[in-house]
Structures are given as C-alpha cells and as structure tokens.
Coordinates of C-alpha atoms and ligand atoms in Angstrom, one line a residue:
M1 CA 0.0 0.0 0.0
A2 CA 1.2 3.5 -0.8
V3 CA 2.3 5.5 2.3
A4 CA 1.9 9.3 2.9
R5 CA 3.1 11.3 5.8
L6 CA 1.1 14.2 7.1
A7 CA 3.0 16.8 9.2
V8 CA 1.1 19.0 11.6
D9 CA 2.6 21.4 14.2
P10 CA 0.6 23.7 16.5
A11 CA 3.1 26.4 15.8
F12 CA 2.1 26.6 12.2
V13 CA -1.1 28.6 12.5
V14 CA -3.1 29.6 9.4
G15 CA -5.5 31.7 11.4
D16 CA -8.5 31.7 13.7
L17 CA -11.4 30.0 12.3
D18 CA -14.4 32.3 11.5
R19 CA -17.3 30.0 12.0
R20 CA -19.2 31.8 9.3
V21 CA -17.4 29.6 6.8
F22 CA -20.1 27.1 7.7
G23 CA -22.8 29.2 6.0
S24 CA -25.5 28.3 3.6
F25 CA -27.9 30.0 1.2
V26 CA -31.7 30.2 0.8
E27 CA -32.8 31.6 -2.5
H28 CA -36.3 32.1 -3.8
M29 CA -35.6 29.4 -6.4
G30 CA -37.3 26.1 -7.2
R31 CA -38.4 24.5 -3.9
C32 CA -35.8 26.0 -1.6
V33 CA -38.3 28.3 0.1
Y34 CA -41.7 26.9 -0.8
T35 CA -42.1 23.3 0.3
G36 CA -38.4 23.5 1.5
I37 CA -38.2 25.6 4.6
Y38 CA -41.8 27.0 4.4
E39 CA -44.8 24.8 3.9
P40 CA -47.8 25.9 6.1
D41 CA -49.8 22.8 5.3
H42 CA -47.1 20.3 6.2
P43 CA -47.7 18.1 9.2
T44 CA -44.6 19.4 10.9
A45 CA -45.2 23.1 10.2
D46 CA -45.1 25.4 13.1
E47 CA -47.3 28.5 13.7
D48 CA -45.2 30.4 11.2
G49 CA -45.6 27.8 8.5
F50 CA -41.9 26.6 8.9
R51 CA -41.2 22.9 8.5
T52 CA -39.8 21.8 11.8
D53 CA -38.4 18.6 10.3
V54 CA -36.3 20.8 8.1
L55 CA -35.4 23.2 10.9
D56 CA -34.1 20.2 12.9
L57 CA -31.9 19.1 10.0
V58 CA -30.6 22.6 9.5
R59 CA -29.5 22.7 13.2
E60 CA -27.9 19.3 12.9
L61 CA -26.1 20.5 9.7
G62 CA -24.3 23.1 11.9
V63 CA -25.1 26.0 9.6
T64 CA -24.0 29.4 11.1
V65 CA -25.0 32.0 8.6
V66 CA -27.6 31.9 5.8
R67 CA -27.6 34.2 2.7
Y68 CA -31.0 35.4 1.4
P69 CA -33.0 36.0 -0.8
G70 CA -30.7 35.4 -3.8
G71 CA -28.8 34.7 -6.0
N72 CA -30.0 35.7 -9.4
F73 CA -33.5 36.2 -7.8
V74 CA -32.5 39.2 -5.8
S75 CA -31.5 41.2 -9.0
N76 CA -35.2 41.7 -9.9
Y77 CA -36.8 41.5 -6.5
A78 CA -38.8 44.1 -4.8
W79 CA -38.6 43.4 -1.1
E80 CA -41.7 45.5 -0.4
D81 CA -43.8 42.8 -2.2
G82 CA -42.9 40.3 0.5
V83 CA -44.0 42.3 3.7
G84 CA -47.4 43.1 5.2
P85 CA -50.6 41.1 5.3
K86 CA -50.1 37.9 3.3
D87 CA -53.4 38.2 1.4
G88 CA -52.4 41.6 0.1
R89 CA -49.1 40.5 -1.3
P90 CA -48.7 40.5 -5.1
R91 CA -48.0 37.5 -7.3
R92 CA -45.1 38.5 -9.6
L93 CA -43.1 37.0 -12.4
D94 CA -39.6 36.3 -11.3
L95 CA -37.4 36.9 -14.3
A96 CA -34.3 35.1 -12.9
W97 CA -35.9 31.7 -12.8
R98 CA -39.1 32.4 -14.9
A99 CA -41.3 31.5 -11.9
I100 CA -44.4 32.8 -10.2
E101 CA -43.3 34.3 -6.9
T102 CA -46.3 34.4 -4.5
N103 CA -44.5 36.5 -1.9
Q104 CA -46.0 34.5 0.9
F105 CA -42.5 34.3 2.4
G106 CA -40.5 37.5 2.6
T107 CA -38.3 39.7 4.8
D108 CA -40.1 39.2 8.1
E109 CA -40.6 35.5 7.6
F110 CA -36.9 35.0 6.8
A111 CA -35.8 37.0 9.9
A112 CA -38.2 34.8 12.0
W113 CA -37.0 31.6 10.4
A114 CA -33.3 32.5 10.9
R115 CA -34.0 33.2 14.6
K116 CA -35.6 29.7 14.9
A117 CA -32.8 28.0 13.0
G118 CA -30.2 29.8 15.2
V119 CA -28.4 31.2 12.2
E120 CA -27.1 34.7 11.4
P121 CA -28.9 36.2 8.3
M122 CA -26.8 37.6 5.5
W123 CA -28.9 39.8 3.3
A124 CA -28.4 40.7 -0.3
V125 CA -29.8 43.9 -1.8
N126 CA -31.0 44.3 -5.4
L127 CA -28.4 46.2 -7.4
G128 CA -29.6 44.8 -10.7
T129 CA -32.9 46.5 -11.4
R130 CA -32.7 48.8 -8.3
G131 CA -30.2 50.8 -6.4
V132 CA -29.3 53.0 -3.5
T133 CA -32.8 54.0 -2.5
E134 CA -34.1 50.4 -2.3
A135 CA -31.0 49.3 -0.4
I136 CA -31.3 51.9 2.3
E137 CA -35.0 51.5 2.7
L138 CA -34.7 47.8 3.1
L139 CA -31.9 48.4 5.6
Q140 CA -34.1 50.8 7.6
Y141 CA -37.0 48.4 7.5
V142 CA -35.0 45.6 9.1
N143 CA -32.6 47.6 11.4
G144 CA -34.3 50.9 12.0
E145 CA -35.4 51.9 15.5
P146 CA -39.2 52.6 15.7
G147 CA -40.0 56.2 14.9
T148 CA -39.5 56.6 11.2
D149 CA -42.0 55.7 8.5
I150 CA -40.1 52.7 7.2
A151 CA -39.1 51.2 10.5
D152 CA -42.7 51.7 11.7
R153 CA -43.9 49.5 8.8
R154 CA -41.9 46.7 10.3
V155 CA -43.4 47.4 13.7
A156 CA -46.9 47.4 12.2
N157 CA -46.1 44.0 10.6
G158 CA -45.4 42.6 14.0
S159 CA -41.7 43.2 14.9
E160 CA -41.1 46.0 17.3
K161 CA -37.5 45.2 17.8
P162 CA -35.0 45.8 14.9
Y163 CA -33.5 42.7 13.4
D164 CA -30.0 44.1 13.7
I165 CA -28.7 42.4 10.6
K166 CA -25.0 43.3 10.1
L167 CA -23.9 41.3 7.1
W168 CA -25.0 42.6 3.6
C169 CA -24.2 41.6 0.0
L170 CA -24.1 44.5 -2.5
G171 CA -26.0 42.7 -5.2
N172 CA -25.3 39.3 -6.8
E173 CA -23.1 38.2 -9.8
L174 CA -23.5 41.5 -11.7
D175 CA -20.6 40.6 -13.9
G176 CA -22.7 37.8 -15.5
P177 CA -24.7 38.5 -18.7
W178 CA -27.4 36.2 -17.4
Q179 CA -28.0 38.6 -14.5
I180 CA -31.0 40.9 -14.7
G181 CA -29.4 44.3 -14.6
H182 CA -25.9 43.0 -15.6
K183 CA -23.3 45.7 -15.4
T184 CA -19.8 46.5 -16.5
A185 CA -17.1 46.5 -13.7
D186 CA -17.1 50.4 -13.8
E187 CA -20.9 50.6 -13.6
Y188 CA -21.1 48.1 -10.7
A189 CA -18.1 49.6 -8.9
R190 CA -19.7 53.0 -8.9
L191 CA -23.1 51.7 -7.8
A192 CA -21.6 49.5 -5.1
E193 CA -19.6 52.4 -3.7
E194 CA -22.5 54.7 -3.6
T195 CA -24.8 52.1 -2.0
A196 CA -22.1 51.2 0.6
R197 CA -21.6 54.8 1.6
A198 CA -25.4 55.4 2.0
M199 CA -25.9 52.1 3.9
R200 CA -23.1 53.1 6.3
R201 CA -24.8 56.3 7.0
V202 CA -27.8 54.3 8.2
D203 CA -25.6 51.9 10.2
P204 CA -21.8 52.4 10.4
D205 CA -21.3 48.9 11.9
L206 CA -22.3 46.9 8.8
E207 CA -20.1 44.3 7.2
L208 CA -20.4 44.7 3.4
V209 CA -19.6 42.3 0.6
A210 CA -18.8 43.6 -2.8
C211 CA -19.5 41.3 -5.8
G212 CA -16.5 39.6 -7.2
S213 CA -16.6 37.4 -10.3
S214 CA -19.3 34.8 -10.8
N215 CA -16.5 32.2 -11.3
R216 CA -12.8 32.0 -12.2
K217 CA -13.5 31.4 -15.9
M218 CA -15.3 34.7 -16.5
P219 CA -13.6 36.7 -19.2
T220 CA -13.4 39.6 -16.8
F221 CA -12.1 37.7 -13.9
A222 CA -9.5 39.5 -11.8
S223 CA -9.8 42.8 -13.7
W224 CA -13.4 42.9 -12.4
E225 CA -12.2 42.5 -8.8
R226 CA -9.5 45.1 -9.4
T227 CA -11.9 47.7 -10.8
V228 CA -14.5 47.0 -8.1
L229 CA -12.0 47.2 -5.2
E230 CA -10.2 50.3 -6.6
R231 CA -13.4 52.1 -6.1
T232 CA -14.9 50.3 -3.0
Y233 CA -11.7 49.4 -1.0
D234 CA -12.4 51.8 1.9
V235 CA -16.2 51.1 2.2
V236 CA -16.5 47.3 1.9
D237 CA -15.1 44.5 4.0
H238 CA -15.2 41.5 1.8
I239 CA -15.2 40.5 -1.9
S240 CA -17.3 37.6 -3.0
L241 CA -16.3 34.4 -4.9
H242 CA -18.7 31.8 -6.4
A243 CA -17.7 28.3 -7.7
Y244 CA -19.7 25.2 -8.7
Y245 CA -18.0 22.0 -9.7
E246 CA -19.1 18.9 -11.6
P247 CA -17.3 16.0 -13.4
K248 CA -16.5 16.9 -17.0
D249 CA -16.7 14.2 -19.6
G250 CA -16.6 11.4 -17.0
D251 CA -13.2 12.6 -15.8
T252 CA -13.5 11.6 -12.1
A253 CA -9.8 12.0 -11.4
S254 CA -10.0 15.8 -12.1
F255 CA -13.4 16.0 -10.3
L256 CA -11.8 14.5 -7.1
A257 CA -9.1 17.2 -7.4
V258 CA -11.3 20.3 -8.0
A259 CA -10.2 21.7 -4.6
E260 CA -7.1 22.7 -6.6
D261 CA -9.4 25.1 -8.6
M262 CA -10.9 26.5 -5.5
D263 CA -7.5 26.9 -4.0
R264 CA -6.1 28.8 -7.0
F265 CA -9.2 30.9 -7.2
I266 CA -8.8 32.0 -3.6
R267 CA -5.1 32.8 -4.1
S268 CA -5.8 34.9 -7.2
V269 CA -8.5 36.9 -5.4
V270 CA -6.3 37.5 -2.4
A271 CA -3.4 38.6 -4.7
T272 CA -5.7 40.9 -6.6
A273 CA -7.2 42.5 -3.5
D274 CA -3.7 42.9 -2.0
H275 CA -2.4 44.5 -5.2
V276 CA -5.2 47.1 -4.9
G277 CA -4.4 47.6 -1.2
A278 CA -0.7 48.0 -2.0
V279 CA -1.3 50.6 -4.7
K280 CA -3.5 52.5 -2.2
Q281 CA -0.8 52.1 0.4
S282 CA -3.5 50.8 2.7
D283 CA -3.0 48.7 5.8
K284 CA -6.5 47.4 5.5
K285 CA -7.0 43.8 4.3
I286 CA -10.0 42.9 2.2
T287 CA -11.3 39.4 3.3
L288 CA -13.2 36.9 1.2
S289 CA -16.8 35.8 1.2
F290 CA -17.1 32.6 -0.7
D291 CA -20.8 33.0 -0.7
E292 CA -21.8 30.3 -3.3
W293 CA -20.0 27.0 -3.6
N294 CA -21.0 23.4 -4.2
V295 CA -21.1 20.5 -6.5
W296 CA -23.7 21.4 -9.2
Y297 CA -24.4 19.2 -12.3
Q298 CA -24.9 22.3 -14.5
G299 CA -24.8 20.2 -17.6
R300 CA -28.2 18.9 -16.6
F301 CA -29.7 22.3 -16.3
P302 CA -31.6 23.5 -19.5
G303 CA -30.9 27.2 -18.8
E304 CA -33.3 29.8 -17.6
S305 CA -34.9 30.5 -21.0
G306 CA -35.9 26.8 -21.3
L307 CA -38.0 27.0 -18.1
K308 CA -41.8 26.9 -18.1
V309 CA -43.3 29.6 -15.9
R310 CA -44.6 27.8 -12.8
E311 CA -44.9 28.3 -9.1
A312 CA -42.3 26.7 -6.8
S313 CA -41.6 23.8 -9.2
P314 CA -38.5 21.6 -8.7
L315 CA -35.3 23.2 -10.1
I316 CA -31.8 21.7 -10.1
E317 CA -32.6 19.1 -7.4
D318 CA -29.3 17.3 -7.9
V319 CA -29.1 13.9 -6.0
Y320 CA -25.5 13.6 -4.7
D321 CA -23.5 10.4 -4.5
V322 CA -20.5 9.3 -2.5
T323 CA -18.0 10.9 -4.8
D324 CA -19.8 14.2 -4.6
A325 CA -19.7 14.0 -0.8
V326 CA -15.9 13.4 -0.9
V327 CA -15.5 16.5 -3.2
V328 CA -17.7 18.6 -0.9
G329 CA -15.5 17.5 2.0
S330 CA -12.4 18.5 0.0
L331 CA -13.9 22.0 -0.7
L332 CA -14.5 22.5 3.0
I333 CA -10.9 21.6 3.7
T334 CA -9.8 24.2 1.1
L335 CA -11.9 26.9 2.8
L336 CA -10.3 26.1 6.2
R337 CA -6.8 26.1 4.6
H338 CA -7.5 29.8 3.8
A339 CA -8.9 30.7 7.2
D340 CA -6.7 33.7 7.4
R341 CA -8.6 35.3 4.5
V342 CA -11.8 33.4 3.9
K343 CA -14.2 34.7 6.6
I344 CA -17.5 33.7 5.2
A345 CA -18.6 30.8 3.0
N346 CA -22.1 29.7 1.9
Q347 CA -22.8 26.3 0.5
A348 CA -25.4 26.8 -2.1
Q349 CA -28.1 26.1 -1.4
L350 CA -29.7 24.8 1.8
V351 CA -32.8 22.8 0.8
N352 CA -33.9 21.1 -2.4
V353 CA -31.9 23.3 -4.8
I354 CA -28.4 21.7 -5.1
A355 CA -28.7 21.1 -1.4
P356 CA -27.7 18.9 1.5
I357 CA -31.3 18.5 2.5
L358 CA -34.1 17.2 0.3
T359 CA -37.8 17.3 1.0
E360 CA -41.0 15.8 -0.4
P361 CA -43.9 18.3 -0.4
G362 CA -46.2 17.1 2.4
G363 CA -43.8 14.3 3.1
T364 CA -40.4 13.5 4.5
A365 CA -37.0 15.3 4.6
W366 CA -33.7 13.6 4.5
R367 CA -29.9 14.1 4.5
Q368 CA -28.1 13.9 1.1
T369 CA -24.6 12.4 1.1
I370 CA -23.0 15.8 1.1
F371 CA -24.8 16.6 4.4
H372 CA -22.3 14.5 6.3
P373 CA -18.9 16.0 5.7
F374 CA -20.4 19.5 6.2
A375 CA -22.1 18.5 9.5
L376 CA -19.0 16.8 10.9
T377 CA -16.6 19.6 9.8
S378 CA -18.8 22.2 11.3
K379 CA -19.2 20.2 14.5
Y380 CA -15.6 19.3 15.1
A381 CA -13.5 22.1 13.5
G382 CA -11.7 23.8 16.4
S383 CA -11.1 27.5 16.9
R384 CA -7.6 27.7 15.2
V385 CA -6.6 26.3 11.8
L386 CA -3.2 24.7 11.5
R387 CA -1.2 24.2 8.4
T388 CA -0.6 20.6 7.3
E389 CA 2.1 19.4 4.9
V390 CA 1.8 16.1 3.1
T391 CA 4.5 14.1 1.4
G392 CA 3.5 11.0 -0.5
P393 CA 1.8 9.8 -3.6
V394 CA 0.4 12.1 -6.3
V395 CA -2.5 11.6 -8.7
E396 CA -2.4 12.6 -12.3
T397 CA -5.2 14.8 -13.5
D398 CA -6.0 16.3 -16.9
A399 CA -7.4 19.5 -15.4
F400 CA -4.7 20.3 -12.8
G401 CA -1.6 18.2 -13.6
N402 CA -0.1 16.1 -10.8
V403 CA -1.6 16.9 -7.4
P404 CA -0.9 15.3 -4.0
A405 CA -3.3 12.4 -3.4
L406 CA -4.0 13.6 0.1
W407 CA -5.7 16.9 0.7
S408 CA -5.8 18.0 4.3
T409 CA -6.2 20.5 7.1
A410 CA -6.1 20.5 10.9
T411 CA -7.6 22.5 13.7
Y412 CA -6.8 22.9 17.3
D413 CA -9.6 24.0 19.7
E414 CA -8.4 26.3 22.4
E415 CA -11.3 25.4 24.8
S416 CA -11.3 21.6 24.5
G417 CA -7.7 21.1 23.5
E418 CA -8.9 18.8 20.8
V419 CA -7.1 18.4 17.5
A420 CA -9.2 17.5 14.4
L421 CA -7.6 16.3 11.2
F422 CA -9.7 16.5 8.0
V423 CA -8.2 14.5 5.1
V424 CA -9.4 13.4 1.6
N425 CA -7.8 10.6 -0.4
R426 CA -8.2 12.0 -3.9
S427 CA -6.9 8.8 -5.6
E428 CA -9.6 7.1 -7.5
T429 CA -7.9 3.8 -7.3
D430 CA -5.4 3.5 -4.4
E431 CA -5.8 3.0 -0.7
I432 CA -3.2 5.0 1.2
E433 CA -1.7 4.5 4.6
C434 CA -1.4 7.9 6.2
E435 CA 1.1 8.4 9.0
I436 CA 0.7 11.4 11.3
P437 CA 3.7 11.9 13.6
L438 CA 2.4 13.5 16.8
G439 CA 5.7 14.7 18.2
A440 CA 5.2 18.4 17.6
L441 CA 1.6 18.3 18.8
E442 CA 2.4 16.3 21.9
A443 CA 5.4 18.5 22.7
A444 CA 3.0 21.4 22.9
L445 CA -0.2 19.8 24.1
G446 CA 1.0 16.7 26.1
P447 CA 0.1 13.1 25.3
L448 CA -2.8 12.7 22.8
H449 CA -5.2 9.9 22.4
L450 CA -7.4 8.9 19.5
V451 CA -11.0 9.8 20.1
E452 CA -12.4 8.5 16.8
H453 CA -11.7 8.2 13.1
V454 CA -14.8 8.4 10.9
G455 CA -14.8 8.3 7.1
L456 CA -17.1 8.7 4.2
Y457 CA -16.6 6.2 1.4
D458 CA -18.4 3.2 -0.1
D459 CA -17.6 0.3 -2.4
D460 CA -20.4 1.7 -4.6
R461 CA -19.5 5.3 -5.2
S462 CA -22.7 5.9 -7.0
A463 CA -24.7 5.2 -3.9
V464 CA -27.2 8.0 -2.9
N465 CA -29.7 8.6 -0.1
G466 CA -33.4 8.9 -0.8
P467 CA -36.8 8.9 0.9
E468 CA -36.9 5.1 1.0
H469 CA -33.2 4.7 2.1
P470 CA -32.3 8.0 3.9
D471 CA -29.2 6.5 5.6
R472 CA -27.8 4.4 2.7
V473 CA -24.7 6.6 2.8
V474 CA -23.5 7.7 6.3
P475 CA -20.1 8.2 7.8
K476 CA -18.5 5.0 9.0
R477 CA -16.4 4.5 12.2
I478 CA -13.0 3.2 11.2
D479 CA -11.6 0.9 13.9
G480 CA -8.1 0.0 12.6
T481 CA -6.6 3.4 13.2
R482 CA -4.0 3.4 16.0
I483 CA -1.3 5.4 17.7
T484 CA 2.0 3.5 17.7
D485 CA 5.3 5.0 18.9
G486 CA 4.0 8.6 18.7
T487 CA 2.6 8.2 15.2
C488 CA -1.1 8.0 14.3
V489 CA -1.6 5.5 11.5
A490 CA -4.8 5.4 9.4
T491 CA -5.8 3.6 6.3
L492 CA -7.6 5.7 3.8
P493 CA -9.6 3.9 1.1
A494 CA -9.6 5.3 -2.4
A495 CA -11.9 8.3 -3.0
S496 CA -12.7 8.9 0.7
W497 CA -13.2 11.8 3.2
H498 CA -12.0 11.5 6.8
L499 CA -12.1 13.1 10.2
V500 CA -9.6 12.0 12.8
R501 CA -10.1 13.4 16.3
L502 CA -7.3 13.5 18.9
S503 CA -7.7 14.7 22.5
P504 CA -5.2 15.4 25.3
G505 CA -4.6 12.7 27.9
G506 CA -3.9 9.0 28.0
N507 CA -3.6 6.3 25.4
S508 CA -6.3 4.6 23.4
Ligands
LIG1 O1 -27.3 29.0 -6.7 C1 -27.9 29.0 -8.0 C2 -27.5 30.3 -8.7 O2 -26.1 30.2 -9.1 C3 -27.6 31.6 -8.0 O3 -28.9 32.2 -8.1 C4 -26.6 32.4 -8.8 O4 -26.1 33.5 -8.0 C5 -25.6 31.5 -9.3 O5 -25.3 31.7 -10.6

C-alpha cells in the first residue's frame, strides 16, 4: 500500500477559524423556500408555516449564517412585495428563474426563520434593477429603531425590535450577462460604492460584501475584482467568490481534485485584493466571502430560458452520490486552509436546490450524502486552523496536472484542547496509509489519544440517499486506526473523506 506522511505542528497557525465559513444559502428558487423551509400545510409546520423537520436538520447540519434572498433572484426582487398582510401580497413574475413568486414568504418571515434556526442572516440587496434608495429603505426596514415611517412599517407588521442584521451583500453576480441588470465593472463599482456609503450612513457597523466574479472562468475575472476594489476598498469589508463543480466528460480524477481550482481561485482573489491595497498604500486587508460554492451538475440544467413559468416547481434538485460528498469535504478543507482570508462561505443552497437536505412536499425530509462532511466539519473544526504538509503519492489529472493524493487541514480547539484532522484521499484507485507523527503536537499539548476516526466512502461510489433509504450513505467509524510510537496511522480507502479526532490525555 502507498504511504503518505502528514505533518502538523501547533506552531504553524493559518488563522483563527471564523465559524461563518459554515454558511448556507436560501434563494427564492425552485423549492428552496416553498415546500423547502416553508410549507404551512405540512404536518410538521409550526405556527409560522416553517417545516420543523427541516429546521431540525438545519440545526444538525451546523449552519452558522444563511444568505438570502438570492442569488439571481435578488436582482429583480422588490422586497416590499414580501411584507405586510399575506393576502395583500402580489404574485409576480420572477425573471431570474421564470417562476411565479407568490411573496407569501419574505423579509419578516426569513428573519423569524433565521432566529428559529439559530443562524445569522446575511442579506443581499438588489443592485440589478434597483439601487441606493431600495437598499437603504430595506436596511431601515430591518434595522431601524421605531419612529421613522419605514421602521414603523416593520413594527406594524409585528416586529417592534429591529432585526439588527449586520452582514450585507451589495448585489449578486453582476458581472454575469445572465443577471437581470448585468453591469460592467465600472458601472457596478460606482453603484456599489454609492450604495455602501449610503448604507453606512444608516448603520456604520455593517459588514459589506462587494460582488467579485461569478466564477474564475469569467472573461473579466481579476480585472473585475481590481476595478471594483479600486473604487470600494475603503467602504467594503469582503469581496465575493462563487464556484460550482461537476465532473467533466466522465473525468473523475479531475473532479476529485477540484479543490485545486478553489485553492487557485482564492489565491488569485487574495493577490488581486492585496495588489489594490498595495497601490492604495492601505493597511486594510479585504477578506473573502465565498458566498456560493458546491457541486452542481450544471450540464443537466436546461438554462433559464428553457424553463416553463410555474410556481415553486423543482429546479436543479441534484441527487448527490458518494464521490460528490468526498468532493464537498475537500472543498470545505480548502476553505479552512485559507482561514486567514476566507471569513464567510455559503454552501449553495440549503434545501432542495443543489442542497444537503431534500424534502417531499407534504412528506419526509432527508440528508443527502453531502450533508455528512459538512455537519462533521462544522461540529468538530476547532477555533484555530493549523497548516498541514503532506509528502507521499500524487495523482495525475487532466485538469490540474499532478496533485498530492491527500488533501488535508487540521484544527486545534483552544477550549477543549482537541485536534481535528480532515483528510481526503483523492486517488480514484489507491488505498493510502497515512502516517501522522504526533511529536510536535504532543510537545506542545501533552500526550494525545485517538477519540475517533470516521470516514465517508463506499464500495459503490454511485450510492445515494433517498426517501426510502435516507441512511444508505452515512459516515463509518474506522476501527483500525492506531497510535504507535508517537505516530497515528490510518488507512484511507480510495476516494474517501476522513475526520480524525485527537484529544489530550492518555492512550487509546
Ligand atoms: O445557486 C444558484 C445560482 O447560481 C444563483 O442564483 C446564482 O447566484 C448562481 O449563478
């Protein structure tokens, strides 16, 4: 069996982990909202019409922050349509997804849902068809103290207390020609700057995210970021990144290695942001909001113009298999590896639409394969991310050249003293024995013992979960892992994701 060596040292700190990297995304798209999180007729619905079976799964997933209401949807959305008495709310044609939007779920409902889910809301304003006025009115509606016309509308709608939402996206993917209200970099930069300045007059403590490129392959990638940041550097905190991955032409080897793309994307955006900062001679660092990422089989999507106009009909409800879950695990590892600069990340989306949770209208809700690496990473990642270095076998890929077979990160938790190692074996064919010398960790933390090793893999990599077999794919406890002579030794099957937990004290 091939052997790899994974070095980890508590002195090699990447950065403190911002738990907002375990974010998700709820868009008015397909069945994410309607029959996803909101279904008043569902047997588990609460007094607000929220599915409590879904709320339970969202809490179990360990989501920390949820972006809302889009996505492409936000770029032609009028938030005013979604507040006030429900029977007075207009039915509208949503141009992003060519759907009928009933507006039965809107701003107040999302704020209430987020509170019940225990997540921080991250709100996007419409900078496609609208602009500064709409953004500051929405901000005053949600955050304003009673006593002004707009804040009092919220009070009249049942919420005396401001929602106090701090995290705001200045539009969505406005570099993309598919976006309603698509803009050039100069047009967007100017609008984002003006909107940010006005929003900060309402509330100086906001955290603002400027739109970066829709993906790394956009023809304007990097020059878009440069132009936008040249104008907004002093008034925004984060720049956004979006990336979706799928296997191309059956090339699983490259698919298993797509974390390379995410890694290069992050490095390029950091370099671009720092270049702008250097030219400005600024000490400020722009941080990254990777506010859409996931596996998405875009090849199966007919495109927006091919959609029949309907109400809350299924859209991109990808069913994920074991390989997809391993890839999702590797993307989470990548986000952690950049903990010094990636402060927010949102897996897109939360329910039904390319999601870790699927539901049947009126029926059950279950965990997709990709649910598991997310939930375990969110649960066990500690407060500080440590750099890992791997020596060992490489895999050849068409898309990224030769890449290390093992992709990894580690965390140390200051409160519990626990060390968590997250590792993916990206080889499609080879089991790998992974040796983790514990000398540097034990010198700093004292003796460690193995708490557990769990992995996600399966002889049948096309296995999926479904309503009849919701737990067909779940993480497995791996018993053979041991600590011998100060080295933890674990066998990692081909195409697998792993969590190894070590805790101070004694042997196991
Ligand atoms: O998440 C699905 C869509 O992907 C979002 O609406 C958009 O922002 C992105 O292109």
